[in-house]
């Protein structure tokens, strides 16, 4: 039992905890007076975990990429000896994803039932204060899932999606987090046209090259080389002015020979 000296008029504010040691107002720092006792902080009455699984793999490569669908699973497990009252689950739709409507069922051990989408604010039912799951009895396990689609194009500079769920019951709170790496593919398309289809000898022809980013990754250090014409000169299209070929940009080059 560990006792803290309180100031006059101050009441105890700490929860009960298993501990042993001398009262600090009595202990001395001289040997053998220093006495450090063990402490066991109170445990939460529930635990939570989270997982993300690839549900729809559009290109069949087995990796999460733009346009694919993720299935998030939140599992809440009872870990106390008395009923845990008023359990609330809160979550948010991760950045760079879109919630799939009506995909949030809850299983409290007797079968899955849907959590209705919100009709005000965002449709996702777990954000904006979360949803009441009710009380957790002894040995109970609650499982909630929802689906999101990865943005395509994926423009976030961070090549992963992070999601955090929060579970509360009265003053007790815990979080469950999962990060999913996103596979981005670099791909470029080039079209070449000539100023004239048929020309006479010694006639100058101007070639135009149109470059577009058809992958899911922004590209830098883009260069155009033609073994029949040189130099190839950049004309325009870099709307960001940063030398990076974005997913929505089309660059133009020309060369005359």
JSON list of N, CA, C and O in Angstrom, two decimals, residues 186-213:
[
{"chain": "A", "resi": 186, "resn": "UNK", "atom": "N", "xyz": [4.70, 3.48, -61.64]},
{"chain": "A", "resi": 186, "resn": "UNK", "atom": "CA", "xyz": [5.06, 4.52, -62.58]},
{"chain": "A", "resi": 186, "resn": "UNK", "atom": "C", "xyz": [4.85, 4.05, -64.01]},
{"chain": "A", "resi": 186, "resn": "UNK", "atom": "O", "xyz": [5.31, 2.98, -64.41]},
{"chain": "A", "resi": 187, "resn": "UNK", "atom": "N", "xyz": [4.11, 4.83, -64.78]},
{"chain": "A", "resi": 187, "resn": "UNK", "atom": "CA", "xyz": [3.84, 4.46, -66.18]},
{"chain": "A", "resi": 187, "resn": "UNK", "atom": "C", "xyz": [3.69, 5.75, -66.98]},
{"chain": "A", "resi": 187, "resn": "UNK", "atom": "O", "xyz": [3.07, 6.70, -66.52]},
{"chain": "A", "resi": 188, "resn": "UNK", "atom": "N", "xyz": [4.26, 5.76, -68.18]},
{"chain": "A", "resi": 188, "resn": "UNK", "atom": "CA", "xyz": [4.24, 6.97, -69.00]},
{"chain": "A", "resi": 188, "resn": "UNK", "atom": "C", "xyz": [3.77, 6.62, -70.41]},
{"chain": "A", "resi": 188, "resn": "UNK", "atom": "O", "xyz": [4.03, 5.53, -70.93]},
{"chain": "A", "resi": 189, "resn": "UNK", "atom": "N", "xyz": [3.05, 7.57, -71.02]},
{"chain": "A", "resi": 189, "resn": "UNK", "atom": "CA", "xyz": [2.57, 7.39, -72.39]},
{"chain": "A", "resi": 189, "resn": "UNK", "atom": "C", "xyz": [3.09, 8.54, -73.25]},
{"chain": "A", "resi": 189, "resn": "UNK", "atom": "O", "xyz": [3.08, 9.70, -72.82]},
{"chain": "A", "resi": 190, "resn": "UNK", "atom": "N", "xyz": [3.56, 8.22, -74.44]},
{"chain": "A", "resi": 190, "resn": "UNK", "atom": "CA", "xyz": [4.09, 9.25, -75.34]},
{"chain": "A", "resi": 190, "resn": "UNK", "atom": "C", "xyz": [3.47, 9.08, -76.73]},
{"chain": "A", "resi": 190, "resn": "UNK", "atom": "O", "xyz": [3.35, 7.96, -77.24]},
{"chain": "A", "resi": 191, "resn": "UNK", "atom": "N", "xyz": [3.04, 10.20, -77.30]},
{"chain": "A", "resi": 191, "resn": "UNK", "atom": "CA", "xyz": [2.51, 10.22, -78.67]},
{"chain": "A", "resi": 191, "resn": "UNK", "atom": "C", "xyz": [3.35, 11.20, -79.49]},
{"chain": "A", "resi": 191, "resn": "UNK", "atom": "O", "xyz": [3.65, 12.30, -79.02]},
{"chain": "A", "resi": 192, "resn": "UNK", "atom": "N", "xyz": [3.66, 10.79, -80.70]},
{"chain": "A", "resi": 192, "resn": "UNK", "atom": "CA", "xyz": [4.49, 11.62, -81.58]},
{"chain": "A", "resi": 192, "resn": "UNK", "atom": "C", "xyz": [3.73, 11.89, -82.87]},
{"chain": "A", "resi": 192, "resn": "UNK", "atom": "O", "xyz": [3.20, 10.97, -83.50]},
{"chain": "A", "resi": 193, "resn": "UNK", "atom": "N", "xyz": [3.66, 13.16, -83.23]},
{"chain": "A", "resi": 193, "resn": "UNK", "atom": "CA", "xyz": [2.99, 13.55, -84.48]},
{"chain": "A", "resi": 193, "resn": "UNK", "atom": "C", "xyz": [3.93, 14.45, -85.28]},
{"chain": "A", "resi": 193, "resn": "UNK", "atom": "O", "xyz": [4.84, 15.08, -84.72]},
{"chain": "A", "resi": 194, "resn": "UNK", "atom": "N", "xyz": [3.70, 14.52, -86.59]},
{"chain": "A", "resi": 194, "resn": "UNK", "atom": "CA", "xyz": [4.52, 15.34, -87.49]},
{"chain": "A", "resi": 194, "resn": "UNK", "atom": "C", "xyz": [3.68, 16.48, -88.05]},
{"chain": "A", "resi": 194, "resn": "UNK", "atom": "O", "xyz": [2.46, 16.36, -88.21]},
{"chain": "A", "resi": 195, "resn": "UNK", "atom": "N", "xyz": [4.33, 17.58, -88.34]},
{"chain": "A", "resi": 195, "resn": "UNK", "atom": "CA", "xyz": [3.62, 18.75, -88.86]},
{"chain": "A", "resi": 195, "resn": "UNK", "atom": "C", "xyz": [3.05, 18.50, -90.25]},
{"chain": "A", "resi": 195, "resn": "UNK", "atom": "O", "xyz": [2.06, 19.12, -90.65]},
{"chain": "A", "resi": 196, "resn": "UNK", "atom": "N", "xyz": [3.68, 17.59, -91.00]},
{"chain": "A", "resi": 196, "resn": "UNK", "atom": "CA", "xyz": [3.18, 17.22, -92.33]},
{"chain": "A", "resi": 196, "resn": "UNK", "atom": "C", "xyz": [3.30, 15.71, -92.49]},
{"chain": "A", "resi": 196, "resn": "UNK", "atom": "O", "xyz": [4.26, 15.10, -92.01]},
{"chain": "A", "resi": 197, "resn": "UNK", "atom": "N", "xyz": [2.31, 15.14, -93.17]},
{"chain": "A", "resi": 197, "resn": "UNK", "atom": "CA", "xyz": [2.35, 13.69, -93.41]},
{"chain": "A", "resi": 197, "resn": "UNK", "atom": "C", "xyz": [3.24, 13.38, -94.61]},
{"chain": "A", "resi": 197, "resn": "UNK", "atom": "O", "xyz": [4.04, 12.43, -94.59]},
{"chain": "A", "resi": 198, "resn": "UNK", "atom": "N", "xyz": [3.13, 14.20, -95.64]},
{"chain": "A", "resi": 198, "resn": "UNK", "atom": "CA", "xyz": [3.95, 14.01, -96.84]},
{"chain": "A", "resi": 198, "resn": "UNK", "atom": "C", "xyz": [4.74, 15.28, -97.10]},
{"chain": "A", "resi": 198, "resn": "UNK", "atom": "O", "xyz": [4.17, 16.38, -97.17]},
{"chain": "A", "resi": 199, "resn": "UNK", "atom": "N", "xyz": [6.04, 15.16, -97.23]},
{"chain": "A", "resi": 199, "resn": "UNK", "atom": "CA", "xyz": [6.88, 16.34, -97.43]},
{"chain": "A", "resi": 199, "resn": "UNK", "atom": "C", "xyz": [7.88, 16.06, -98.55]},
{"chain": "A", "resi": 199, "resn": "UNK", "atom": "O", "xyz": [8.23, 14.91, -98.84]},
{"chain": "A", "resi": 200, "resn": "UNK", "atom": "N", "xyz": [8.33, 17.15, -99.16]},
{"chain": "A", "resi": 200, "resn": "UNK", "atom": "CA", "xyz": [9.36, 17.05, -100.20]},
{"chain": "A", "resi": 200, "resn": "UNK", "atom": "C", "xyz": [10.73, 17.02, -99.54]},
{"chain": "A", "resi": 200, "resn": "UNK", "atom": "O", "xyz": [10.90, 17.33, -98.37]},
{"chain": "A", "resi": 201, "resn": "UNK", "atom": "N", "xyz": [11.72, 16.62, -100.33]},
{"chain": "A", "resi": 201, "resn": "UNK", "atom": "CA", "xyz": [13.10, 16.57, -99.83]},
{"chain": "A", "resi": 201, "resn": "UNK", "atom": "C", "xyz": [13.53, 17.96, -99.38]},
{"chain": "A", "resi": 201, "resn": "UNK", "atom": "O", "xyz": [13.12, 18.98, -99.95]},
{"chain": "A", "resi": 202, "resn": "UNK", "atom": "N", "xyz": [14.35, 17.97, -98.33]},
{"chain": "A", "resi": 202, "resn": "UNK", "atom": "CA", "xyz": [14.92, 19.19, -97.77]},
{"chain": "A", "resi": 202, "resn": "UNK", "atom": "C", "xyz": [13.87, 20.10, -97.12]},
{"chain": "A", "resi": 202, "resn": "UNK", "atom": "O", "xyz": [14.10, 21.31, -96.96]},
{"chain": "A", "resi": 203, "resn": "UNK", "atom": "N", "xyz": [12.71, 19.54, -96.80]},
{"chain": "A", "resi": 203, "resn": "UNK", "atom": "CA", "xyz": [11.67, 20.30, -96.11]},
{"chain": "A", "resi": 203, "resn": "UNK", "atom": "C", "xyz": [11.79, 20.07, -94.59]},
{"chain": "A", "resi": 203, "resn": "UNK", "atom": "O", "xyz": [11.98, 18.94, -94.14]},
{"chain": "A", "resi": 204, "resn": "UNK", "atom": "N", "xyz": [11.68, 21.14, -93.85]},
{"chain": "A", "resi": 204, "resn": "UNK", "atom": "CA", "xyz": [11.76, 21.02, -92.39]},
{"chain": "A", "resi": 204, "resn": "UNK", "atom": "C", "xyz": [10.44, 20.48, -91.84]},
{"chain": "A", "resi": 204, "resn": "UNK", "atom": "O", "xyz": [9.36, 21.00, -92.17]},
{"chain": "A", "resi": 205, "resn": "UNK", "atom": "N", "xyz": [10.54, 19.48, -91.02]},
{"chain": "A", "resi": 205, "resn": "UNK", "atom": "CA", "xyz": [9.37, 18.89, -90.36]},
{"chain": "A", "resi": 205, "resn": "UNK", "atom": "C", "xyz": [9.51, 19.11, -88.86]},
{"chain": "A", "resi": 205, "resn": "UNK", "atom": "O", "xyz": [10.57, 18.86, -88.28]},
{"chain": "A", "resi": 206, "resn": "UNK", "atom": "N", "xyz": [8.41, 19.54, -88.24]},
{"chain": "A", "resi": 206, "resn": "UNK", "atom": "CA", "xyz": [8.39, 19.71, -86.79]},
{"chain": "A", "resi": 206, "resn": "UNK", "atom": "C", "xyz": [7.61, 18.56, -86.15]},
{"chain": "A", "resi": 206, "resn": "UNK", "atom": "O", "xyz": [6.45, 18.31, -86.51]},
{"chain": "A", "resi": 207, "resn": "UNK", "atom": "N", "xyz": [8.27, 17.89, -85.24]},
{"chain": "A", "resi": 207, "resn": "UNK", "atom": "CA", "xyz": [7.62, 16.78, -84.52]},
{"chain": "A", "resi": 207, "resn": "UNK", "atom": "C", "xyz": [7.14, 17.29, -83.16]},
{"chain": "A", "resi": 207, "resn": "UNK", "atom": "O", "xyz": [7.83, 18.07, -82.48]},
{"chain": "A", "resi": 208, "resn": "UNK", "atom": "N", "xyz": [5.97, 16.85, -82.77]},
{"chain": "A", "resi": 208, "resn": "UNK", "atom": "CA", "xyz": [5.39, 17.19, -81.47]},
{"chain": "A", "resi": 208, "resn": "UNK", "atom": "C", "xyz": [5.23, 15.93, -80.64]},
{"chain": "A", "resi": 208, "resn": "UNK", "atom": "O", "xyz": [4.68, 14.92, -81.12]},
{"chain": "A", "resi": 209, "resn": "UNK", "atom": "N", "xyz": [5.71, 15.97, -79.43]},
{"chain": "A", "resi": 209, "resn": "UNK", "atom": "CA", "xyz": [5.64, 14.82, -78.52]},
{"chain": "A", "resi": 209, "resn": "UNK", "atom": "C", "xyz": [4.72, 15.19, -77.35]},
{"chain": "A", "resi": 209, "resn": "UNK", "atom": "O", "xyz": [4.94, 16.21, -76.68]},
{"chain": "A", "resi": 210, "resn": "UNK", "atom": "N", "xyz": [3.72, 14.38, -77.12]},
{"chain": "A", "resi": 210, "resn": "UNK", "atom": "CA", "xyz": [2.78, 14.59, -76.02]},
{"chain": "A", "resi": 210, "resn": "UNK", "atom": "C", "xyz": [3.02, 13.52, -74.97]},
{"chain": "A", "resi": 210, "resn": "UNK", "atom": "O", "xyz": [2.89, 12.32, -75.25]},
{"chain": "A", "resi": 211, "resn": "UNK", "atom": "N", "xyz": [3.36, 13.95, -73.75]},
{"chain": "A", "resi": 211, "resn": "UNK", "atom": "CA", "xyz": [3.72, 13.03, -72.67]},
{"chain": "A", "resi": 211, "resn": "UNK", "atom": "C", "xyz": [2.65, 13.10, -71.59]},
{"chain": "A", "resi": 211, "resn": "UNK", "atom": "O", "xyz": [2.31, 14.19, -71.10]},
{"chain": "A", "resi": 212, "resn": "UNK", "atom": "N", "xyz": [2.12, 11.97, -71.18]},
{"chain": "A", "resi": 212, "resn": "UNK", "atom": "CA", "xyz": [1.13, 11.92, -70.09]},
{"chain": "A", "resi": 212, "resn": "UNK", "atom": "C", "xyz": [1.49, 10.81, -69.11]},
{"chain": "A", "resi": 212, "resn": "UNK", "atom": "O", "xyz": [2.10, 9.80, -69.48]},
{"chain": "A", "resi": 213, "resn": "UNK", "atom": "N", "xyz": [1.12, 11.02, -67.87]},
{"chain": "A", "resi": 213, "resn": "UNK", "atom": "CA", "xyz": [1.39, 10.07, -66.79]},
{"chain": "A", "resi": 213, "resn": "UNK", "atom": "C", "xyz": [0.17, 9.16, -66.64]},
{"chain": "A", "resi": 213, "resn": "UNK", "atom": "O", "xyz": [-0.89, 9.60, -66.19]}
]
